[in-house]
mmCIF file of C-alpha atoms and ligand atoms in Angstrom:
data_model
loop_
_atom_site.group_PDB
_atom_site.id
_atom_site.type_symbol
_atom_site.label_atom_id
_atom_site.label_comp_id
_atom_site.label_asym_id
_atom_site.label_seq_id
_atom_site.Cartn_x
_atom_site.Cartn_y
_atom_site.Cartn_z
ATOM 1 C CA UNK A 1 8.257 10.749 27.544
ATOM 2 C CA UNK A 2 9.736 7.896 25.483
ATOM 3 C CA UNK A 3 11.437 9.067 22.296
ATOM 4 C CA UNK A 4 10.420 7.409 18.998
ATOM 5 C CA UNK A 5 12.919 5.229 17.132
ATOM 6 C CA UNK A 6 13.235 7.906 14.441
ATOM 7 C CA UNK A 7 13.370 10.851 16.789
ATOM 8 C CA UNK A 8 15.566 13.661 15.399
ATOM 9 C CA UNK A 9 15.426 12.290 11.858
ATOM 10 C CA UNK A 10 14.123 14.142 8.793
ATOM 11 C CA UNK A 11 12.350 12.058 6.146
ATOM 12 C CA UNK A 12 11.186 12.756 2.594
ATOM 13 C CA UNK A 13 8.437 10.468 1.291
ATOM 14 C CA UNK A 14 7.267 10.709 -2.326
ATOM 15 C CA UNK A 15 3.678 10.027 -3.381
ATOM 16 C CA UNK A 16 2.613 10.297 0.237
ATOM 17 C CA UNK A 17 -0.870 11.810 0.128
ATOM 18 C CA UNK A 18 -2.668 8.464 -0.287
ATOM 19 C CA UNK A 19 -2.227 4.731 0.075
ATOM 20 C CA UNK A 20 1.083 3.171 1.041
ATOM 21 C CA UNK A 21 3.000 6.482 0.888
ATOM 22 C CA UNK A 22 0.587 8.170 3.285
ATOM 23 C CA UNK A 23 0.788 5.224 5.694
ATOM 24 C CA UNK A 24 4.606 5.400 5.544
ATOM 25 C CA UNK A 25 4.656 9.169 6.151
ATOM 26 C CA UNK A 26 2.284 8.828 9.117
ATOM 27 C CA UNK A 27 4.264 5.946 10.616
ATOM 28 C CA UNK A 28 7.655 7.666 10.264
ATOM 29 C CA UNK A 29 6.178 10.780 11.889
ATOM 30 C CA UNK A 30 4.596 8.722 14.702
ATOM 31 C CA UNK A 31 8.009 7.155 15.228
ATOM 32 C CA UNK A 32 9.455 10.610 15.800
ATOM 33 C CA UNK A 33 10.678 11.820 12.390
ATOM 34 C CA UNK A 34 9.913 15.188 10.846
ATOM 35 C CA UNK A 35 8.368 14.227 7.516
ATOM 36 C CA UNK A 36 8.066 16.088 4.220
ATOM 37 C CA UNK A 37 5.047 14.706 2.361
ATOM 38 C CA UNK A 38 4.492 15.262 -1.365
ATOM 39 C CA UNK A 39 2.507 14.331 -4.449
ATOM 40 C CA UNK A 40 1.444 15.878 -7.765
ATOM 41 C CA UNK A 41 -1.714 17.674 -6.705
ATOM 42 C CA UNK A 42 -1.764 20.698 -4.404
ATOM 43 C CA UNK A 43 -5.247 19.763 -3.094
ATOM 44 C CA UNK A 44 -4.057 16.327 -2.041
ATOM 45 C CA UNK A 45 -0.998 17.793 -0.339
ATOM 46 C CA UNK A 46 -3.114 20.400 1.503
ATOM 47 C CA UNK A 47 -5.728 17.887 2.675
ATOM 48 C CA UNK A 48 -3.198 15.298 3.822
ATOM 49 C CA UNK A 49 -1.079 17.908 5.546
ATOM 50 C CA UNK A 50 -4.113 19.217 7.461
ATOM 51 C CA UNK A 51 -5.035 15.653 8.465
ATOM 52 C CA UNK A 52 -1.535 14.759 9.726
ATOM 53 C CA UNK A 53 -1.054 18.091 11.522
ATOM 54 C CA UNK A 54 -4.417 17.541 13.265
ATOM 55 C CA UNK A 55 -2.992 14.220 14.489
ATOM 56 C CA UNK A 56 -0.202 16.219 16.156
ATOM 57 C CA UNK A 57 2.517 14.982 13.799
ATOM 58 C CA UNK A 58 5.552 16.988 12.726
ATOM 59 C CA UNK A 59 5.041 17.242 8.961
ATOM 60 C CA UNK A 60 5.258 19.684 6.112
ATOM 61 C CA UNK A 61 4.249 19.255 2.513
ATOM 62 C CA UNK A 62 4.961 20.315 -1.034
ATOM 63 C CA UNK A 63 3.899 19.468 -4.565
ATOM 64 C CA UNK A 64 6.308 17.088 -6.319
ATOM 65 C CA UNK A 65 5.635 15.182 -9.517
ATOM 66 C CA UNK A 66 8.617 12.830 -9.359
ATOM 67 C CA UNK A 67 8.932 12.842 -13.150
ATOM 68 C CA UNK A 68 9.667 16.593 -13.147
ATOM 69 C CA UNK A 69 13.277 17.684 -12.543
ATOM 70 C CA UNK A 70 12.291 21.049 -11.099
ATOM 71 C CA UNK A 71 9.791 19.444 -8.682
ATOM 72 C CA UNK A 72 12.413 16.974 -7.456
ATOM 73 C CA UNK A 73 14.860 19.821 -6.827
ATOM 74 C CA UNK A 74 12.239 21.891 -5.005
ATOM 75 C CA UNK A 75 11.321 18.873 -2.845
ATOM 76 C CA UNK A 76 14.908 18.388 -1.710
ATOM 77 C CA UNK A 77 15.762 22.081 -1.355
ATOM 78 C CA UNK A 78 12.581 22.931 0.552
ATOM 79 C CA UNK A 79 13.120 19.995 2.917
ATOM 80 C CA UNK A 80 16.613 21.273 3.631
ATOM 81 C CA UNK A 81 15.364 24.842 4.087
ATOM 82 C CA UNK A 82 12.498 23.883 6.403
ATOM 83 C CA UNK A 83 14.062 20.984 8.321
ATOM 84 C CA UNK A 84 17.812 21.541 7.949
ATOM 85 C CA UNK A 85 18.823 18.078 6.671
ATOM 86 C CA UNK A 86 17.612 14.827 5.096
ATOM 87 C CA UNK A 87 18.235 11.518 6.885
ATOM 88 C CA UNK A 88 15.661 9.353 5.106
ATOM 89 C CA UNK A 89 14.381 9.138 1.547
ATOM 90 C CA UNK A 90 11.432 6.883 0.783
ATOM 91 C CA UNK A 91 10.889 6.657 -2.973
ATOM 92 C CA UNK A 92 7.334 5.394 -3.262
ATOM 93 C CA UNK A 93 5.866 6.915 -6.436
ATOM 94 C CA UNK A 94 5.053 4.643 -9.378
ATOM 95 C CA UNK A 95 2.774 4.526 -12.360
ATOM 96 C CA UNK A 96 1.168 1.866 -14.484
ATOM 97 C CA UNK A 97 -0.400 3.551 -17.522
ATOM 98 C CA UNK A 98 -0.491 0.390 -19.641
ATOM 99 C CA UNK A 99 -2.375 -2.878 -19.095
ATOM 100 C CA UNK A 100 -2.148 -5.578 -21.745
ATOM 101 C CA UNK A 101 0.300 -7.643 -23.762
ATOM 102 C CA UNK A 102 3.738 -6.142 -23.326
ATOM 103 C CA UNK A 103 4.459 -6.171 -27.054
ATOM 104 C CA UNK A 104 1.429 -3.930 -27.581
ATOM 105 C CA UNK A 105 2.861 -1.180 -25.392
ATOM 106 C CA UNK A 106 4.044 1.926 -27.245
ATOM 107 C CA UNK A 107 7.496 3.438 -26.893
ATOM 108 C CA UNK A 108 5.864 6.363 -25.040
ATOM 109 C CA UNK A 109 4.267 3.890 -22.602
ATOM 110 C CA UNK A 110 7.619 2.232 -21.988
ATOM 111 C CA UNK A 111 9.319 5.596 -21.430
ATOM 112 C CA UNK A 112 6.639 6.780 -19.001
ATOM 113 C CA UNK A 113 6.828 3.643 -16.848
ATOM 114 C CA UNK A 114 10.616 3.669 -16.675
ATOM 115 C CA UNK A 115 10.785 7.428 -16.154
ATOM 116 C CA UNK A 116 8.530 7.396 -13.090
ATOM 117 C CA UNK A 117 9.255 3.946 -11.638
ATOM 118 C CA UNK A 118 13.013 3.684 -12.193
ATOM 119 C CA UNK A 119 14.648 6.912 -13.373
ATOM 120 C CA UNK A 120 12.936 9.164 -10.809
ATOM 121 C CA UNK A 121 14.021 7.055 -7.788
ATOM 122 C CA UNK A 122 17.564 7.090 -9.168
ATOM 123 C CA UNK A 123 17.589 10.847 -9.790
ATOM 124 C CA UNK A 124 16.069 11.602 -6.384
ATOM 125 C CA UNK A 125 18.725 9.433 -4.800
ATOM 126 C CA UNK A 126 21.400 11.404 -6.669
ATOM 127 C CA UNK A 127 19.939 14.618 -5.263
ATOM 128 C CA UNK A 128 19.827 13.547 -1.595
ATOM 129 C CA UNK A 129 23.100 11.596 -1.419
ATOM 130 C CA UNK A 130 25.473 14.625 -1.258
ATOM 131 C CA UNK A 131 23.528 15.946 1.743
ATOM 132 C CA UNK A 132 23.511 12.548 3.445
ATOM 133 C CA UNK A 133 27.249 12.187 2.782
ATOM 134 C CA UNK A 134 27.920 15.595 4.301
ATOM 135 C CA UNK A 135 26.022 14.748 7.455
ATOM 136 C CA UNK A 136 27.671 11.327 7.850
ATOM 137 C CA UNK A 137 24.969 8.943 6.598
ATOM 138 C CA UNK A 138 21.338 8.222 5.879
ATOM 139 C CA UNK A 139 18.881 5.594 4.729
ATOM 140 C CA UNK A 140 16.984 5.151 1.475
ATOM 141 C CA UNK A 141 14.017 2.848 0.938
ATOM 142 C CA UNK A 142 12.618 2.135 -2.513
ATOM 143 C CA UNK A 143 9.082 0.801 -2.880
ATOM 144 C CA UNK A 144 9.107 -2.135 -5.300
ATOM 145 C CA UNK A 145 6.523 -4.877 -5.731
ATOM 146 C CA UNK A 146 6.133 -8.642 -5.659
ATOM 147 C CA UNK A 147 5.576 -8.219 -9.396
ATOM 148 C CA UNK A 148 9.295 -7.454 -9.536
ATOM 149 C CA UNK A 149 9.977 -11.070 -8.540
ATOM 150 C CA UNK A 150 7.077 -12.688 -10.321
ATOM 151 C CA UNK A 151 5.931 -10.644 -13.335
ATOM 152 C CA UNK A 152 2.153 -10.368 -13.280
ATOM 153 C CA UNK A 153 0.002 -11.016 -16.359
ATOM 154 C CA UNK A 154 -0.958 -7.883 -18.331
ATOM 155 C CA UNK A 155 1.332 -5.644 -16.299
ATOM 156 C CA UNK A 156 4.574 -6.957 -17.731
ATOM 157 C CA UNK A 157 6.284 -3.614 -18.169
ATOM 158 C CA UNK A 158 5.320 -2.398 -14.704
ATOM 159 C CA UNK A 159 6.662 -5.708 -13.376
ATOM 160 C CA UNK A 160 9.978 -5.284 -15.188
ATOM 161 C CA UNK A 161 10.323 -1.735 -13.867
ATOM 162 C CA UNK A 162 9.938 -3.148 -10.349
ATOM 163 C CA UNK A 163 12.486 -5.927 -11.092
ATOM 164 C CA UNK A 164 14.900 -3.145 -12.024
ATOM 165 C CA UNK A 165 14.498 -1.676 -8.535
ATOM 166 C CA UNK A 166 15.855 -4.916 -7.058
ATOM 167 C CA UNK A 167 19.087 -4.329 -8.994
ATOM 168 C CA UNK A 168 19.113 -0.603 -8.317
ATOM 169 C CA UNK A 169 18.856 -1.333 -4.591
ATOM 170 C CA UNK A 170 21.845 -3.693 -4.728
ATOM 171 C CA UNK A 171 24.069 -1.364 -6.761
ATOM 172 C CA UNK A 172 23.247 1.746 -4.737
ATOM 173 C CA UNK A 173 23.696 -0.145 -1.465
ATOM 174 C CA UNK A 174 27.174 -1.241 -2.490
ATOM 175 C CA UNK A 175 28.231 2.175 -3.797
ATOM 176 C CA UNK A 176 26.852 4.082 -0.816
ATOM 177 C CA UNK A 177 27.888 1.787 2.044
ATOM 178 C CA UNK A 178 31.252 3.574 2.504
ATOM 179 C CA UNK A 179 29.287 6.797 3.067
ATOM 180 C CA UNK A 180 27.205 5.073 5.782
ATOM 181 C CA UNK A 181 24.087 5.267 3.605
ATOM 182 C CA UNK A 182 21.919 2.143 3.637
ATOM 183 C CA UNK A 183 19.643 1.376 0.680
ATOM 184 C CA UNK A 184 16.834 -1.159 0.929
ATOM 185 C CA UNK A 185 13.569 -1.945 -0.790
ATOM 186 C CA UNK A 186 10.161 -3.309 0.144
ATOM 187 C CA UNK A 187 8.119 -5.477 -2.201
ATOM 188 C CA UNK A 188 4.458 -5.175 -1.239
ATOM 189 C CA UNK A 189 1.949 -7.817 -2.271
ATOM 190 C CA UNK A 190 -1.649 -6.856 -2.957
ATOM 191 C CA UNK A 191 -2.312 -3.924 -0.642
ATOM 192 C CA UNK A 192 -5.685 -2.262 -0.250
ATOM 193 C CA UNK A 193 -5.232 1.083 -2.032
ATOM 194 C CA UNK A 194 -6.724 2.867 -5.026
ATOM 195 C CA UNK A 195 -3.824 1.617 -7.164
ATOM 196 C CA UNK A 196 -4.894 -2.023 -6.780
ATOM 197 C CA UNK A 197 -8.663 -1.428 -6.518
ATOM 198 C CA UNK A 198 -9.413 -3.472 -9.641
ATOM 199 C CA UNK A 199 -8.024 -6.549 -7.830
ATOM 200 C CA UNK A 200 -10.151 -6.320 -4.680
ATOM 201 C CA UNK A 201 -13.145 -4.014 -5.221
ATOM 202 C CA UNK A 202 -15.499 -6.738 -6.395
ATOM 203 C CA UNK A 203 -15.997 -9.798 -4.194
ATOM 204 C CA UNK A 204 -15.269 -12.420 -6.863
ATOM 205 C CA UNK A 205 -11.961 -11.018 -7.893
ATOM 206 C CA UNK A 206 -10.938 -10.333 -4.265
ATOM 207 C CA UNK A 207 -11.695 -13.943 -3.283
ATOM 208 C CA UNK A 208 -9.753 -15.232 -6.287
ATOM 209 C CA UNK A 209 -6.680 -13.242 -5.299
ATOM 210 C CA UNK A 210 -7.042 -14.092 -1.608
ATOM 211 C CA UNK A 211 -6.839 -17.789 -2.531
ATOM 212 C CA UNK A 212 -3.295 -17.132 -3.823
ATOM 213 C CA UNK A 213 -2.142 -15.560 -0.530
ATOM 214 C CA UNK A 214 -1.085 -17.796 2.406
ATOM 215 C CA UNK A 215 -2.764 -15.456 4.892
ATOM 216 C CA UNK A 216 -5.903 -15.384 2.715
ATOM 217 C CA UNK A 217 -6.327 -11.642 2.886
ATOM 218 C CA UNK A 218 -5.292 -8.447 1.113
ATOM 219 C CA UNK A 219 -2.725 -6.347 3.015
ATOM 220 C CA UNK A 220 -3.189 -2.933 4.576
ATOM 221 C CA UNK A 221 -0.918 0.062 3.784
ATOM 222 C CA UNK A 222 0.073 0.262 7.471
ATOM 223 C CA UNK A 223 1.565 -3.228 7.155
ATOM 224 C CA UNK A 224 4.074 -1.842 4.642
ATOM 225 C CA UNK A 225 4.726 1.267 6.732
ATOM 226 C CA UNK A 226 6.037 -0.642 9.766
ATOM 227 C CA UNK A 227 8.586 -2.434 7.597
ATOM 228 C CA UNK A 228 9.811 0.859 6.150
ATOM 229 C CA UNK A 229 10.156 2.369 9.623
ATOM 230 C CA UNK A 230 12.163 -0.684 10.719
ATOM 231 C CA UNK A 231 14.477 -0.377 7.686
ATOM 232 C CA UNK A 232 15.056 3.305 8.506
ATOM 233 C CA UNK A 233 15.742 2.616 12.171
ATOM 234 C CA UNK A 234 18.888 1.703 14.092
ATOM 235 C CA UNK A 235 17.500 -1.855 14.444
ATOM 236 C CA UNK A 236 18.307 -2.281 10.731
ATOM 237 C CA UNK A 237 21.824 -0.812 11.101
ATOM 238 C CA UNK A 238 23.446 -3.891 9.456
ATOM 239 C CA UNK A 239 20.863 -4.316 6.674
ATOM 240 C CA UNK A 240 21.542 -2.905 3.230
ATOM 241 C CA UNK A 241 20.879 -3.991 -0.358
ATOM 242 C CA UNK A 242 17.892 -6.079 0.751
ATOM 243 C CA UNK A 243 14.305 -6.283 -0.410
ATOM 244 C CA UNK A 244 11.712 -7.303 2.165
ATOM 245 C CA UNK A 245 8.569 -8.878 0.762
ATOM 246 C CA UNK A 246 5.414 -7.712 2.569
ATOM 247 C CA UNK A 247 2.827 -9.950 0.974
ATOM 248 C CA UNK A 248 1.119 -12.225 3.505
ATOM 249 C CA UNK A 249 3.013 -15.247 2.209
ATOM 250 C CA UNK A 250 2.234 -14.735 -1.467
ATOM 251 C CA UNK A 251 4.520 -17.119 -3.279
ATOM 252 C CA UNK A 252 6.974 -14.990 -5.265
ATOM 253 C CA UNK A 253 10.442 -16.322 -4.369
ATOM 254 C CA UNK A 254 12.195 -18.930 -2.253
HETATM 255 P P1 LIG B 301 -2.155 4.900 -4.480
HETATM 256 O O1 LIG B 301 -2.940 4.522 -3.283
HETATM 257 O O2 LIG B 301 -2.849 4.963 -5.788
HETATM 258 O O3 LIG B 301 -1.477 6.307 -4.141
HETATM 259 C C1 LIG B 301 -0.862 7.006 -5.111
HETATM 260 C C2 LIG B 301 -0.161 8.242 -4.498
HETATM 261 O O4 LIG B 301 0.854 8.607 -5.398
HETATM 262 C C3 LIG B 301 -1.062 9.435 -4.355
HETATM 263 O O5 LIG B 301 -0.663 10.158 -3.205
HETATM 264 C C4 LIG B 301 -0.771 10.243 -5.622
HETATM 265 O O6 LIG B 301 -1.098 11.606 -5.382
HETATM 266 C C5 LIG B 301 0.723 9.973 -5.771
HETATM 267 N N1 LIG B 301 1.314 10.034 -7.112
HETATM 268 C C6 LIG B 301 0.900 9.407 -8.229
HETATM 269 N N2 LIG B 301 1.744 9.667 -9.245
HETATM 270 C C7 LIG B 301 2.722 10.466 -8.754
HETATM 271 C C8 LIG B 301 3.875 11.070 -9.314
HETATM 272 N N3 LIG B 301 4.212 10.926 -10.609
HETATM 273 N N4 LIG B 301 4.660 11.838 -8.514
HETATM 274 C C9 LIG B 301 4.353 12.012 -7.229
HETATM 275 N N5 LIG B 301 3.260 11.473 -6.638
HETATM 276 C C10 LIG B 301 2.462 10.707 -7.400
HETATM 277 O O7 LIG B 301 -0.903 3.909 -4.720
HETATM 278 P P2 LIG B 301 -0.256 2.813 -3.757
HETATM 279 O O8 LIG B 301 -0.950 1.530 -3.946
HETATM 280 O O9 LIG B 301 -0.116 3.367 -2.386
HETATM 281 O O10 LIG B 301 1.183 2.631 -4.420
HETATM 282 C C11 LIG B 301 2.349 3.149 -3.836
HETATM 283 C C12 LIG B 301 3.542 2.310 -4.257
HETATM 284 O O11 LIG B 301 3.333 0.942 -3.869
HETATM 285 C C13 LIG B 301 3.823 2.269 -5.755
HETATM 286 O O12 LIG B 301 5.216 2.285 -5.953
HETATM 287 C C14 LIG B 301 3.257 0.927 -6.197
HETATM 288 O O13 LIG B 301 3.908 0.418 -7.345
HETATM 289 C C15 LIG B 301 3.597 0.092 -4.970
HETATM 290 N N6 LIG B 301 2.817 -1.125 -4.849
HETATM 291 C C16 LIG B 301 1.487 -1.089 -4.597
HETATM 292 C C17 LIG B 301 0.785 -2.289 -4.460
HETATM 293 C C18 LIG B 301 -0.682 -2.329 -4.144
HETATM 294 O O14 LIG B 301 -1.265 -3.440 -4.178
HETATM 295 N N7 LIG B 301 -1.320 -1.236 -3.833
HETATM 296 C C19 LIG B 301 1.448 -3.512 -4.609
HETATM 297 C C20 LIG B 301 2.808 -3.506 -4.880
HETATM 298 C C21 LIG B 301 3.495 -2.314 -4.987
HETATM 299 P P3 LIG B 301 -1.330 12.676 -6.580
HETATM 300 O O15 LIG B 301 -2.463 12.162 -7.403
HETATM 301 O O16 LIG B 301 -1.618 13.966 -5.856
HETATM 302 O O17 LIG B 301 -0.024 12.713 -7.302
#
């Protein structure tokens, strides 16, 4: 039997019971990793776990709201207890509670977006790094967005939170390189999930957005998952501090 490229690795993926996170968890597991899935709701964790176990994948699951300190600690500690180590962290959770003119967003709205989209990835990284250092290395992938390069109308704050991840990736990559920990980011374009449903669920709006994409179609979560697996693999051994855009040619940077 041929071993997968992530065989022997243990991965933690946040917000992995639906959408892009689920596709990432499934792909990492298919590529040989043992994967800890997680999200806020026990029902979602149970259903997704049952589904992935039925596919013969090596997964376990736990509730983790990434904005809650205790949940983050339980996620890391339970992964270590059940799987013995952590080689890969994929920080995928994000929120966008506010749509509209940025100056109309409340302080609470600002805090929520930055707490979930920026602070939680940072704090989770802080939690896993000592374990990765002890075992001689690891890889971290943050899930950003093309909106981080090109702020989208009416989701200005969300966009800025994703721009911050570009910087966070660079700083963490530089600080953690001596410990053999690589830190990268993916910036998905419009991907067919619940999160972006308002952009593609009616034909008119979908066609309008597809016109802005070179490949003239919305992306699939699996198309993000392959990139994450690559970044976690030995094939990406000399890649750190980078953000890979997965957007079908959507024009967001040179
Ligand atoms: P999605 O399909 O709506 O999935 C959301 C997942 O996140 C669910 O499993 C949900 O489960 C979990 N979740 C939500 N809030 C959470 C929290 N605070 N803590 C832990 N888990 C949480 O979303 P998606 O489109 O896959 O988005 C995933 C990532 O891709 C996000 O970072 C998003 O910004 C980014 N992204 C998406 C697109 C796109 O077009 N879809 C484009 C660019 C970037 P529970 O309800 O059980 O918590």
